[in-house]
Coordinates of C-alpha atoms and ligand atoms in Angstrom, one line a residue:
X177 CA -15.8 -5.4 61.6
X178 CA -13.2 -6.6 58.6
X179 CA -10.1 -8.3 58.9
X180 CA -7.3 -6.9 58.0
X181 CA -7.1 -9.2 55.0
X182 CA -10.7 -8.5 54.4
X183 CA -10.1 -5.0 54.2
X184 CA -7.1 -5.7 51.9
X185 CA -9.0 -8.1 49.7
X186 CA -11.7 -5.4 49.0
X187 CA -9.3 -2.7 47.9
X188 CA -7.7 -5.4 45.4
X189 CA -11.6 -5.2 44.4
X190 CA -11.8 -2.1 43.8
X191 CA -8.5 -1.4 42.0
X192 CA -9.4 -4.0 39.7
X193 CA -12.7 -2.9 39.1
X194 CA -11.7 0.7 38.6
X195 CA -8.5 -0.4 36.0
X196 CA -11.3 -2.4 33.9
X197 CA -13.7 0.5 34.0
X198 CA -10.9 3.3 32.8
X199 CA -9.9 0.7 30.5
X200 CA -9.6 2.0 26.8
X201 CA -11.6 1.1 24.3
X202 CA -10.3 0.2 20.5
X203 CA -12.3 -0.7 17.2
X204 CA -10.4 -2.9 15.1
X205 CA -11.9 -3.4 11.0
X206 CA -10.3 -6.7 10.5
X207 CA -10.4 -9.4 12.5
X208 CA -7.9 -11.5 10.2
X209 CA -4.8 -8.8 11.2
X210 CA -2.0 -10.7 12.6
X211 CA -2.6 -11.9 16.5
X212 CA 0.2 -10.7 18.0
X213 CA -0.8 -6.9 17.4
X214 CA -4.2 -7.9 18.8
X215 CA -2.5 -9.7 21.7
X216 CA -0.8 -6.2 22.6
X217 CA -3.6 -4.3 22.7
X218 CA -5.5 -6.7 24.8
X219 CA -3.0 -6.4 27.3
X220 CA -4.6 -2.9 28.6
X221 CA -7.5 -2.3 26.0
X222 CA -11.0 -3.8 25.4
X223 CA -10.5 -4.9 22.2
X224 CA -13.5 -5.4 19.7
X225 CA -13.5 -6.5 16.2
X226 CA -15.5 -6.9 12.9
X227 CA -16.3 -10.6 12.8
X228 CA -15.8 -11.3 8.8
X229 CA -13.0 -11.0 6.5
X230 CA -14.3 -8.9 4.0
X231 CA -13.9 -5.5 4.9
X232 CA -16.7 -3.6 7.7
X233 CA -19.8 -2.2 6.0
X234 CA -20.2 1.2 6.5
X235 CA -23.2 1.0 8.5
X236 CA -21.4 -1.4 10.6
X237 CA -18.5 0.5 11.4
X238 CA -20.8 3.8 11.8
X239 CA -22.5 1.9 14.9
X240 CA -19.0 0.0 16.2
X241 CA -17.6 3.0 16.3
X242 CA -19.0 4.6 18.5
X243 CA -17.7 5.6 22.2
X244 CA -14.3 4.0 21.4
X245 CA -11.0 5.7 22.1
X246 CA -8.9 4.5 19.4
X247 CA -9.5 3.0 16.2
X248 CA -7.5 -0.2 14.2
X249 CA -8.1 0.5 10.4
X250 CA -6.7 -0.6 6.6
X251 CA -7.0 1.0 3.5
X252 CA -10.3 -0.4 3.1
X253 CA -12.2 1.5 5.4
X254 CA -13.2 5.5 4.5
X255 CA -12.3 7.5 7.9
X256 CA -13.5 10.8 7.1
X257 CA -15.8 13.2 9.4
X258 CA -18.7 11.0 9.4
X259 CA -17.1 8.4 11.1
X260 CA -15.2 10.7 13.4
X261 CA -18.6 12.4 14.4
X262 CA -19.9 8.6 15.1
X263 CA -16.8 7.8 17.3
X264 CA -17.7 11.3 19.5
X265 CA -15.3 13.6 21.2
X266 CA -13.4 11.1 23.1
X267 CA -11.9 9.3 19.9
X268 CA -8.2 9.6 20.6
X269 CA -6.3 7.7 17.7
X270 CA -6.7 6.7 14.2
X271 CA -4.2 4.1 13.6
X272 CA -4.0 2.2 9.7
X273 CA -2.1 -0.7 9.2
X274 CA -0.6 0.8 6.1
X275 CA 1.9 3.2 4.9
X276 CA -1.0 4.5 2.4
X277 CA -3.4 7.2 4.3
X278 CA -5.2 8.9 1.9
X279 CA -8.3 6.7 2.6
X280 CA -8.4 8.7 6.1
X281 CA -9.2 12.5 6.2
X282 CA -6.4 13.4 8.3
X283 CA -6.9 17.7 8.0
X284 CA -10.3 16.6 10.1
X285 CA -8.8 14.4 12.5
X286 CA -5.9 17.1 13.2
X287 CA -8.6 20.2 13.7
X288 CA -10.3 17.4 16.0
X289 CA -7.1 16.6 17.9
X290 CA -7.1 13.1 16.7
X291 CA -4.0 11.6 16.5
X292 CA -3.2 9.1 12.9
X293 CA -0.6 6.7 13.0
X294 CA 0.7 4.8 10.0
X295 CA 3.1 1.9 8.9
X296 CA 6.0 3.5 7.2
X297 CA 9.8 1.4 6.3
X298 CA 8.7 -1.9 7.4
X299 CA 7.0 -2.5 4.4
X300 CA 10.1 -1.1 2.3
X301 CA 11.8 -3.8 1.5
X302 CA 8.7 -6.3 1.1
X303 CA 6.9 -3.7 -1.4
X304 CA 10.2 -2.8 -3.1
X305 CA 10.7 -6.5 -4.3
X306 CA 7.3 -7.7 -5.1
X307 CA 7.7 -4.2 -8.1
X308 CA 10.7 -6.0 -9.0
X309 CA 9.1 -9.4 -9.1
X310 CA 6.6 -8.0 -11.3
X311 CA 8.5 -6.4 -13.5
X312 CA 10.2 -9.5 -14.5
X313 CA 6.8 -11.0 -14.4
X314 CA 6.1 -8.6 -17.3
X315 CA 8.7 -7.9 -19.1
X316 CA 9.3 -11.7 -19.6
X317 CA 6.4 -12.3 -20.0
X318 CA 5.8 -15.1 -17.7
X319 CA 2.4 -15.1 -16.9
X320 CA 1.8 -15.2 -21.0
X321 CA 4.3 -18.4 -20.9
X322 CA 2.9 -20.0 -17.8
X323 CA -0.5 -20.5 -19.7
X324 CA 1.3 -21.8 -22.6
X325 CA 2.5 -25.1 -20.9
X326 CA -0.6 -25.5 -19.5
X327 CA -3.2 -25.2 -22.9
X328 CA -0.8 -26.6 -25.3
X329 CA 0.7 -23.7 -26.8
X330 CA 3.9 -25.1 -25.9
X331 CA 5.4 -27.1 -28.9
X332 CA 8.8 -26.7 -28.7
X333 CA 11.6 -24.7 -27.7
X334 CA 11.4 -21.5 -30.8
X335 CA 14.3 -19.1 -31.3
X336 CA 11.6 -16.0 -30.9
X337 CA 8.8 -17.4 -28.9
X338 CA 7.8 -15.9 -25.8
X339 CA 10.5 -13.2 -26.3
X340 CA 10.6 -10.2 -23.6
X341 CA 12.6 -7.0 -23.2
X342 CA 15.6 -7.1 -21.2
X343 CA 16.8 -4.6 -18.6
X344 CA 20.3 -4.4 -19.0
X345 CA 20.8 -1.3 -21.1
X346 CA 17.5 0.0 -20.9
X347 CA 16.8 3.3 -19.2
X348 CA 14.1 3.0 -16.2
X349 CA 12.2 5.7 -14.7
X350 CA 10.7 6.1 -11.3
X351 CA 7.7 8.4 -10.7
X352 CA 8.9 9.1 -6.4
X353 CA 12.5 8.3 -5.4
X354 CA 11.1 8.0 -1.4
X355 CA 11.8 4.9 0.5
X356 CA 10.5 2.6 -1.2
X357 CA 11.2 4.2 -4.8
X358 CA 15.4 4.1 -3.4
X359 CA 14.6 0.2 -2.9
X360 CA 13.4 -0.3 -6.0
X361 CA 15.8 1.2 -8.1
X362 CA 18.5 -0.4 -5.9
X363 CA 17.7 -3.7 -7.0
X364 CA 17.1 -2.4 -10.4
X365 CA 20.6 -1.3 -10.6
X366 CA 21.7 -4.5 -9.9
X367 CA 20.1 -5.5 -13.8
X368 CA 22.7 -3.1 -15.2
X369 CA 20.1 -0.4 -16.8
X370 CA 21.7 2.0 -19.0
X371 CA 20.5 4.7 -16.7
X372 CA 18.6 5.3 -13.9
X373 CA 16.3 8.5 -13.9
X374 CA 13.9 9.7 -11.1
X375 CA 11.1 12.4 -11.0
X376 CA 10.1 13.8 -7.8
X377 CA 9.6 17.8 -6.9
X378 CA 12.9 18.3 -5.2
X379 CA 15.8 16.1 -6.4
X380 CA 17.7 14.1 -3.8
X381 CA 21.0 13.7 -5.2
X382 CA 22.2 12.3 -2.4
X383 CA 20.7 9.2 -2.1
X384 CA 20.8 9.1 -5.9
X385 CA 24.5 9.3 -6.5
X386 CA 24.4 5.5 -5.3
X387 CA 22.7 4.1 -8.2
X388 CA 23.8 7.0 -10.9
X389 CA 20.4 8.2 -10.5
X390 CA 19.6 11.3 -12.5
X391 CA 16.8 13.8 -11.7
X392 CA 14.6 14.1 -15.0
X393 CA 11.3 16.5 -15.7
X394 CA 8.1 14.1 -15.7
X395 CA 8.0 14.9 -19.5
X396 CA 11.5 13.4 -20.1
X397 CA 11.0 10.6 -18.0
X398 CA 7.7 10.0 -20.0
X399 CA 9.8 10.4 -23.7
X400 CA 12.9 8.6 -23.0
X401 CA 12.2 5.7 -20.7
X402 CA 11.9 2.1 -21.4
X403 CA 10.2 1.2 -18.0
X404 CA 8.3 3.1 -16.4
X405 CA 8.0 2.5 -12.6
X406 CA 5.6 4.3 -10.4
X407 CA 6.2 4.8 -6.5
X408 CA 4.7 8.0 -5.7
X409 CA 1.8 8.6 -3.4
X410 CA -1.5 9.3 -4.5
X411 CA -2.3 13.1 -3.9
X412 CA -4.3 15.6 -5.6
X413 CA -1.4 16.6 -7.6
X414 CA -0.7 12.6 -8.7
X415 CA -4.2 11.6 -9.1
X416 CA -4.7 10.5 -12.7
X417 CA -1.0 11.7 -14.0
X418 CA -0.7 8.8 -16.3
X419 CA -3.8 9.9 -18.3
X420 CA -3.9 9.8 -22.3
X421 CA -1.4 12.1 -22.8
X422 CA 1.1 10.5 -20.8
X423 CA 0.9 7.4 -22.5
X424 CA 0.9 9.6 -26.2
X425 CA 4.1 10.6 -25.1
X426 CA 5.6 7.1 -24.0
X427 CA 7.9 5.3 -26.3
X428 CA 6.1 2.3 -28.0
X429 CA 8.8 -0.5 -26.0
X430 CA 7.5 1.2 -22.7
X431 CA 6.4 -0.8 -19.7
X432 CA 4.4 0.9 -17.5
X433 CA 4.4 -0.9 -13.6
X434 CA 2.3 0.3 -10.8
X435 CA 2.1 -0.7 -7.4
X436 CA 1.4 2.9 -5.6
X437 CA -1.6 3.3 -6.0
X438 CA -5.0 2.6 -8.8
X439 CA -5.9 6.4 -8.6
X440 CA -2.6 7.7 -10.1
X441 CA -3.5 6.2 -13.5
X442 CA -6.4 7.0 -15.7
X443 CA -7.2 2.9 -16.2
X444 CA -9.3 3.7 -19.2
X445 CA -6.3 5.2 -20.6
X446 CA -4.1 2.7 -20.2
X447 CA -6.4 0.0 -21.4
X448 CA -6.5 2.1 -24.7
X449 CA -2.5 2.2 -24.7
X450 CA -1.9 -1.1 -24.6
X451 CA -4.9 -2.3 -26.9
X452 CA -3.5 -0.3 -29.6
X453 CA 0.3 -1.3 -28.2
X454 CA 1.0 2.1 -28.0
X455 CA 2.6 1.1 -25.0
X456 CA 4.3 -2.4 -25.1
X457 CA 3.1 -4.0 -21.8
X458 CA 2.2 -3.1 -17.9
X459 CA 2.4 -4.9 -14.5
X460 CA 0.1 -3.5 -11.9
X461 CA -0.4 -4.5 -8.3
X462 CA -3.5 -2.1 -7.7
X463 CA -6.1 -1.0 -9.6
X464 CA -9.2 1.0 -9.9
X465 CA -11.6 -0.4 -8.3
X466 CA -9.9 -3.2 -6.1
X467 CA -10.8 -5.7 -6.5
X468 CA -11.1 -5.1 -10.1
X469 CA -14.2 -6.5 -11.5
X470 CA -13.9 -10.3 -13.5
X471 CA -15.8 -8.3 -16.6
X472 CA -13.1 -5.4 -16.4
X473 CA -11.5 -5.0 -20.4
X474 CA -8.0 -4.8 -18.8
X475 CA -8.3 -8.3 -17.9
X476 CA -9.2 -9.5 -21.7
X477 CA -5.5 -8.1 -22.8
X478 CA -2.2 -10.4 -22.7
X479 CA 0.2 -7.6 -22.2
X480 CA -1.0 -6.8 -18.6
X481 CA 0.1 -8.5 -15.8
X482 CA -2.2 -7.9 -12.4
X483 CA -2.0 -8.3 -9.0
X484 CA -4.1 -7.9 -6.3
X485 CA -2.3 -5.8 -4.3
X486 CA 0.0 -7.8 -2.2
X487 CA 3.2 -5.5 -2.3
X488 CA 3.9 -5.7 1.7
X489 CA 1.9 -9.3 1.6
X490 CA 5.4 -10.7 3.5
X491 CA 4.3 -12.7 6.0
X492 CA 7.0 -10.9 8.9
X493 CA 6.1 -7.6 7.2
X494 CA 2.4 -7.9 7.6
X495 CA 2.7 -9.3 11.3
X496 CA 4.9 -6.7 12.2
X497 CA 2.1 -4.1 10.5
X498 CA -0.1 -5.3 13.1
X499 CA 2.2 -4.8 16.2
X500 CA 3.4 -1.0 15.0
X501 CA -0.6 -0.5 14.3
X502 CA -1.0 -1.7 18.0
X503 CA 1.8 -0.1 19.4
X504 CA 0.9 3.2 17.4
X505 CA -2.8 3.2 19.7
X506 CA -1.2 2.5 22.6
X507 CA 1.6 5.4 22.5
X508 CA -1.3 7.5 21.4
X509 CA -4.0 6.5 24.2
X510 CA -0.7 7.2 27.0
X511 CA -0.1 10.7 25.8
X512 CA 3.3 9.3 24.1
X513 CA 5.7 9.7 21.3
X514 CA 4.2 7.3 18.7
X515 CA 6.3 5.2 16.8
X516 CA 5.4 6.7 13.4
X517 CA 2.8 9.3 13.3
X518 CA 0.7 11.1 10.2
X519 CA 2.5 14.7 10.4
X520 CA 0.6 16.9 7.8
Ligands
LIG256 C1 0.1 0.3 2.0 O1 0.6 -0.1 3.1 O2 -0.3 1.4 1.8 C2 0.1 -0.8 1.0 O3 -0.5 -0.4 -0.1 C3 -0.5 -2.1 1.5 O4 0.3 -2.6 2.4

């Protein structure tokens, strides 16, 4: 016969045994994502991760997923039915640690009853100023100075040396006037631009009677702007907009600044525009392919500024990526309202 206490110690047994075994399991790609996102999902997951921090092969990832409930990406990793066939029927969440999801095939996970979460307007602010920082980076030039003091090229001050294009009076164009295209402009405005125009399907005149904002075709906005600022997401209908023809039609001052995403340009393009300065000059945080390779021709040209894409690389903003990806897979895994869910 058991004691009471005996009897008592054996059912905390066996609840513990049976929370560990319905315990959830979660795949996460990068091990270098901030702790405390990892810490939350410890709390009442089994948490595994890829070890390195390049991103997971595919093979890898293939055999890791597998069994797990819920799945930690980034915009690295290709989630399409392959890997959701891998996972099995019991996969319950796709969660990215982005605001970007088009590297997930999210019509496959919704027939399949997968949930996909996402990272939207904390990375607003963090994305909106590292455009403007590279704007200034570009159309001052400063990347072109920089080097100067450095190999000598810097003799003395010169009346029209290192000379860039100013914003104040100049007419900018935005390609998306979403969150983070309403950030950027409102800092832009602050550099007294002539005018303001944005090109999306539907204009939103509300939020762009703040700055002045005017709603403009893409063709106008491609004719009559002096920077060109792209913020749009990369869709079928975006993919490759800024092609030859686009840049034909830009005005020979234009500066051209990306930091959606590589696809929406055609790169080859836009390495012929500003070899022959058809265009004057262009700031991009992504490219096509990232990382862009060291023999790529855009990176023999001066009047290119790139970055590899840190937009939201804010140290709060990424860590707070982490928790809403965490928080995201948990709300998912309970049945619950998740904190910002893929709704297409
Ligand atoms: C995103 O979130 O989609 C950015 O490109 C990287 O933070």
């Amino acid at each position: 016969m058991r004691s009471a206490s005996g009897v008592l110690n054996l059912l905390t047994q066996l609840r513990r045994l049976s929370t560990k075994m319905s315990k959830s399991s979660v795949y996460v790609t990068r091990p270098d994502v901030d702790a405390s996102g990892l810490d939350l999902l410890r709390k009442s997951c089994d948490v595994s991760t890829w070890r390195e921090a390049l991103p997971v092969p595919r093979e890898e990832l293939l055999r890791q997923v597998v069994g797990k409930d819920a799945l930690y990406c980034a915009l690295t990793d290709k989630i399409d039915a392959a890997v959701l066939d891998a996972a099995g029927p019991q996969l319950k969440c796709v969660s990215t640690i982005s605001v970007g999801y088009e590297h997930i095939d999210v019509a496959e996970c919704k027939k399949r009853g997968i949930r996909v979460g996402f990272t939207p307007d904390v990375l607003t602010d963090a994305t909106a100023e590292l455009t403007v920082a590279l704007l200034l980076a570009t159309n001052r030039r400063l990347l072109e100075a920089n080097k100067e003091v450095y190999n000598g090229g810097w003799k003395s001050w010169s009346p029209m040396w290192m000379c860039g294009q100013g914003l104040k009076g100049s007419r900018v164009g935005l390609l998306g006037f979403g969150r983070i295209g309403q950030e950027i402009a409102a800092r832009v405005f602050a550099f007294k631009p002539s005018q303001i125009t944005y090109t999306t399907r539907t204009a939103r005149p509300q939020e762009a009677s703040k700055i002045n904002a005017i709603h403009v075709d893409f063709e106008e906005m491609l004719r009559e702007s002096d920077f060109i600022i792209v913020c749009c997401a990369l869709t079928p209908e975006t993919k490759e907009i800024f092609g030859t023809e686009a840049f034909a039609k830009m005005k020979p001052n234009c500066i051209f600044i990306n930091t959606a995403r590589g696809g929406v340009v055609d790169q080859k393009a836009l390495y012929d525009a500003l070899r022959t300065k058809r265009i004057q000059a262009a700031g991009l945080d992504v490219t096509t392919p990232e990382p862009l390779p060291l023999a790529d021709p855009l990176l023999q040209l001066d009047n290119v500024v790139i970055l590899p894409h840190i937009g939201s690389a804010d140290i709060e903003t990424r860590k707070e990526m982490s928790r809403i990806t965490a928080r995201n897979i948990l709300a998912a895994l309970a049945g619950e309202k998740m904190e910002a869910e893929v709704n297409k």
